[in-house]
Coordinates of C-alpha atoms in Angstrom, one line a residue:
M1 CA -94.4 -92.4 20.3
S2 CA -93.8 -88.7 20.9
E3 CA -95.6 -86.2 18.6
Q4 CA -93.4 -84.1 16.3
Y5 CA -93.7 -80.4 16.4
A6 CA -92.8 -77.8 13.7
H7 CA -90.0 -76.3 15.8
D8 CA -88.4 -79.8 16.3
K9 CA -87.3 -79.5 12.6
V10 CA -86.1 -75.9 12.7
V11 CA -82.3 -75.9 12.5
P12 CA -79.5 -73.2 12.3
D13 CA -78.3 -74.5 9.0
K14 CA -80.8 -76.2 6.6
A15 CA -77.9 -77.3 4.3
S16 CA -76.2 -79.3 7.0
E17 CA -76.9 -83.0 7.4
Q18 CA -76.2 -82.9 11.1
S19 CA -79.0 -83.4 13.6
K20 CA -80.6 -80.3 15.2
K21 CA -79.0 -81.2 18.5
K22 CA -75.5 -81.3 17.0
Q23 CA -76.1 -78.1 15.1
V24 CA -77.5 -76.2 18.1
A25 CA -74.5 -77.4 20.3
E26 CA -72.0 -76.2 17.7
M27 CA -73.9 -72.9 17.2
F28 CA -73.8 -72.1 21.0
D29 CA -70.1 -73.2 21.2
D30 CA -69.5 -70.6 18.5
I31 CA -71.4 -67.7 20.1
A32 CA -70.6 -68.6 23.7
P33 CA -67.9 -65.9 24.2
R34 CA -70.3 -63.1 23.2
Y35 CA -73.6 -64.7 24.4
D36 CA -74.1 -62.8 27.7
F37 CA -73.3 -59.5 26.1
L38 CA -75.6 -60.0 23.2
N39 CA -78.4 -61.2 25.5
R40 CA -78.3 -58.0 27.6
F41 CA -77.8 -55.8 24.5
L42 CA -80.5 -57.2 22.3
S43 CA -83.1 -57.4 25.1
A44 CA -82.1 -54.0 26.6
G45 CA -81.6 -55.9 29.9
I46 CA -85.3 -56.9 30.2
D47 CA -84.3 -60.6 30.2
T48 CA -82.9 -60.3 33.7
G49 CA -86.4 -59.2 35.0
W50 CA -88.0 -62.1 33.2
R51 CA -85.7 -64.6 34.9
K52 CA -86.5 -63.1 38.4
K53 CA -90.3 -63.3 37.7
A54 CA -89.9 -67.0 36.6
L55 CA -87.9 -68.0 39.7
A56 CA -90.5 -66.2 41.9
K57 CA -92.9 -69.0 40.8
L58 CA -90.8 -71.4 42.9
K59 CA -90.6 -69.3 46.1
D60 CA -93.5 -71.1 47.9
L61 CA -91.9 -74.4 47.1
Q62 CA -88.6 -73.6 48.8
P63 CA -86.7 -76.2 46.7
K64 CA -83.6 -77.8 48.1
L65 CA -82.3 -79.6 45.0
M66 CA -82.8 -77.9 41.6
L67 CA -82.1 -78.8 38.0
D68 CA -81.6 -76.1 35.4
V69 CA -81.9 -77.6 31.9
A70 CA -80.2 -75.9 29.0
T71 CA -78.4 -73.8 31.6
G72 CA -76.1 -72.1 29.1
T73 CA -73.8 -69.8 31.0
G74 CA -75.7 -70.4 34.2
D75 CA -77.7 -67.1 34.5
V76 CA -80.8 -68.8 36.0
A77 CA -78.7 -71.1 38.2
I78 CA -76.8 -68.1 39.7
M79 CA -79.9 -66.1 40.2
A80 CA -81.7 -69.1 41.8
A81 CA -78.9 -69.5 44.2
K82 CA -79.4 -66.0 45.5
Q83 CA -83.2 -65.7 45.1
L84 CA -84.2 -69.2 46.4
Q85 CA -81.2 -70.3 48.4
P86 CA -81.4 -74.0 47.6
E87 CA -78.8 -76.5 48.9
K88 CA -77.7 -77.5 45.4
I89 CA -78.4 -76.6 41.8
I90 CA -77.3 -78.8 38.9
G91 CA -77.1 -77.1 35.5
I92 CA -76.9 -79.2 32.3
D93 CA -76.3 -78.1 28.7
I94 CA -75.2 -79.7 25.4
S95 CA -72.8 -76.9 24.7
E96 CA -69.5 -77.2 26.4
G97 CA -68.5 -73.7 25.3
M98 CA -71.5 -72.2 27.2
L99 CA -70.7 -74.3 30.2
E100 CA -67.1 -73.2 30.4
G101 CA -68.3 -69.5 30.4
G102 CA -70.8 -70.4 33.1
R103 CA -68.2 -72.1 35.3
V104 CA -66.1 -69.0 35.2
K105 CA -69.1 -66.9 36.4
V106 CA -70.0 -69.4 39.1
K107 CA -66.4 -69.4 40.5
A108 CA -66.2 -65.6 40.4
K109 CA -69.3 -65.4 42.6
G110 CA -68.1 -68.1 45.0
L111 CA -70.9 -70.4 44.3
E112 CA -69.0 -73.6 43.3
T113 CA -70.3 -75.5 46.4
I114 CA -73.9 -74.8 45.4
I115 CA -73.9 -74.8 41.6
E116 CA -72.5 -77.6 39.4
L117 CA -72.6 -77.2 35.6
K118 CA -72.2 -80.3 33.6
S119 CA -72.7 -81.6 30.1
G120 CA -76.1 -83.1 29.7
D121 CA -79.0 -83.6 27.3
S122 CA -82.7 -82.8 28.1
E123 CA -83.9 -85.9 26.3
T124 CA -81.7 -88.3 28.4
I125 CA -81.3 -86.7 31.8
N126 CA -78.7 -88.7 33.7
F127 CA -80.5 -88.7 37.1
P128 CA -82.9 -91.2 38.7
D129 CA -86.7 -90.8 38.8
N130 CA -88.0 -88.4 41.4
T131 CA -84.7 -86.6 42.1
F132 CA -85.4 -82.8 41.9
D133 CA -87.7 -80.5 43.9
A134 CA -87.8 -78.1 40.9
V135 CA -86.6 -77.8 37.3
T136 CA -86.1 -74.6 35.3
V137 CA -85.6 -74.1 31.6
A138 CA -85.0 -70.6 30.3
F139 CA -85.1 -70.0 26.6
G140 CA -84.1 -73.7 26.0
V141 CA -87.2 -75.7 25.1
R142 CA -87.2 -74.3 21.6
N143 CA -83.8 -76.0 21.1
F144 CA -85.1 -79.5 22.1
E145 CA -84.8 -81.8 19.1
N146 CA -87.9 -83.7 20.4
L147 CA -90.0 -81.4 22.6
E148 CA -92.3 -84.1 24.1
K149 CA -89.4 -86.4 24.9
G150 CA -87.5 -83.6 26.7
I151 CA -90.6 -82.5 28.7
S152 CA -91.3 -86.2 29.6
E153 CA -87.7 -86.6 30.9
I154 CA -88.1 -83.5 33.1
Y155 CA -91.3 -84.9 34.5
R156 CA -89.5 -88.2 35.2
V157 CA -86.7 -86.6 37.3
L158 CA -89.0 -84.3 39.2
K159 CA -90.2 -85.4 42.7
P160 CA -94.0 -85.8 43.2
G161 CA -95.1 -82.3 44.2
G162 CA -92.1 -80.8 42.3
R163 CA -92.5 -78.0 39.8
L164 CA -91.3 -77.2 36.3
V165 CA -90.9 -73.5 35.4
V166 CA -90.2 -72.7 31.7
L167 CA -89.3 -69.2 30.4
E168 CA -89.6 -68.9 26.7
F169 CA -90.0 -66.4 23.9
S170 CA -93.5 -66.0 22.4
K171 CA -95.1 -63.7 19.8
P172 CA -97.0 -60.6 20.8
K173 CA -100.6 -60.4 19.8
L174 CA -101.2 -56.6 19.5
P175 CA -101.0 -55.7 15.8
G176 CA -98.6 -52.7 16.2
V177 CA -96.4 -54.5 18.6
L178 CA -96.3 -57.6 16.5
Q179 CA -95.1 -55.6 13.4
A180 CA -92.4 -53.9 15.4
Y181 CA -91.4 -57.2 17.0
N182 CA -91.2 -59.0 13.6
L183 CA -89.0 -56.2 12.2
Y184 CA -86.7 -56.3 15.2
M185 CA -86.4 -60.1 15.4
G186 CA -86.3 -60.7 11.6
L187 CA -83.9 -57.9 10.6
V188 CA -82.3 -55.9 13.4
A189 CA -81.3 -58.6 15.9
P190 CA -79.6 -60.9 13.3
Q191 CA -77.7 -57.8 11.8
V192 CA -76.5 -56.6 15.3
A193 CA -75.6 -60.2 16.4
G194 CA -73.7 -60.8 13.1
A195 CA -71.7 -57.6 13.7
F196 CA -70.7 -58.7 17.2
S197 CA -70.5 -62.5 17.0
K198 CA -69.9 -63.1 13.3
N199 CA -72.7 -65.6 13.5
K200 CA -75.9 -64.0 12.0
K201 CA -77.4 -67.5 11.5
A202 CA -77.7 -68.0 15.3
Y203 CA -80.1 -65.1 15.6
Q204 CA -81.9 -66.0 12.4
Y205 CA -82.4 -69.4 13.9
L206 CA -83.7 -67.8 17.1
N207 CA -86.4 -65.9 15.1
N208 CA -87.3 -69.0 13.0
S209 CA -87.6 -71.3 16.1
I210 CA -89.8 -68.7 17.9
K211 CA -92.1 -68.6 15.0
A212 CA -92.5 -72.4 14.9
F213 CA -92.7 -73.0 18.6
P214 CA -96.1 -74.1 20.0
E215 CA -96.5 -71.2 22.4
G216 CA -99.2 -70.2 24.9
Q217 CA -102.0 -72.7 25.4
N218 CA -100.4 -75.0 22.8
F219 CA -97.4 -75.5 25.0
V220 CA -99.6 -75.8 28.1
A221 CA -101.2 -78.7 26.2
V222 CA -97.8 -80.3 25.8
L223 CA -97.2 -80.0 29.6
N224 CA -100.7 -81.6 30.2
K225 CA -100.1 -84.4 27.8
T226 CA -96.8 -85.3 29.4
G227 CA -98.4 -85.6 32.9
F228 CA -98.1 -82.1 34.5
K229 CA -101.0 -80.7 36.4
D230 CA -101.9 -77.2 37.6
T231 CA -100.4 -75.9 34.4
S232 CA -100.4 -72.2 33.5
C233 CA -99.0 -69.6 31.1
K234 CA -98.3 -66.0 32.0
P235 CA -97.3 -63.6 29.2
L236 CA -94.7 -60.9 30.0
T237 CA -93.8 -57.6 28.3
L238 CA -96.7 -57.4 25.8
G239 CA -96.4 -61.1 25.0
I240 CA -92.7 -61.2 23.9
C241 CA -92.0 -63.8 26.6
S242 CA -94.0 -66.2 28.6
I243 CA -93.7 -68.1 31.9
Y244 CA -95.1 -71.6 31.9
C245 CA -95.6 -73.7 35.1
G246 CA -96.6 -77.3 35.8
D247 CA -96.5 -79.5 38.9
K248 CA -95.9 -83.2 39.1

């Protein structure tokens, strides 16, 4: 039986009787048209550099077949196609709205033969054991309804010697930075997001799920528990974000 984590129960709308998975899918469907703009705006573009650094962790592996879990609008898949030049990247997500936006981007960049974006759930990945050379998840593990189950599924579909790279928000430790971060994430980001997307709850959920997520060595422990080895955590930008790696 998988262990339950605090963030597993953090949902966009506490009043709703729908599952976390259903709520998250609907939330992302709703904000999909403005998602890329808000990401760049709210992070001042820093998130692009984070993705590049995460994908650099796969360079020595030279993966041929990759899976991008919680692919959203395909940012990591598109960047991986250029940076790592695999033969094929499959991106899966539970939000069809986000996938539609991603397919438009993939087509505009002429990457349809390399990148395929399809509906899929991290907890029941529809591929056989030992399929992928590498799996990436950028800002998606917080949205898993059952964290351990999702990580175990990723482990299952990875080939022996394959690698998981996770990029996820974390909380800075330096006192002054932490206060500024809490103010920004708790007040500024939801207000700005609400003005542009009319969905302030989405960014309040973002903040709440970051607070509850088992970050740092706690998440490394989850990777270890689900079978990964040579695990690591590298904080970025004063600890606002972290790269996690684990090999099968």
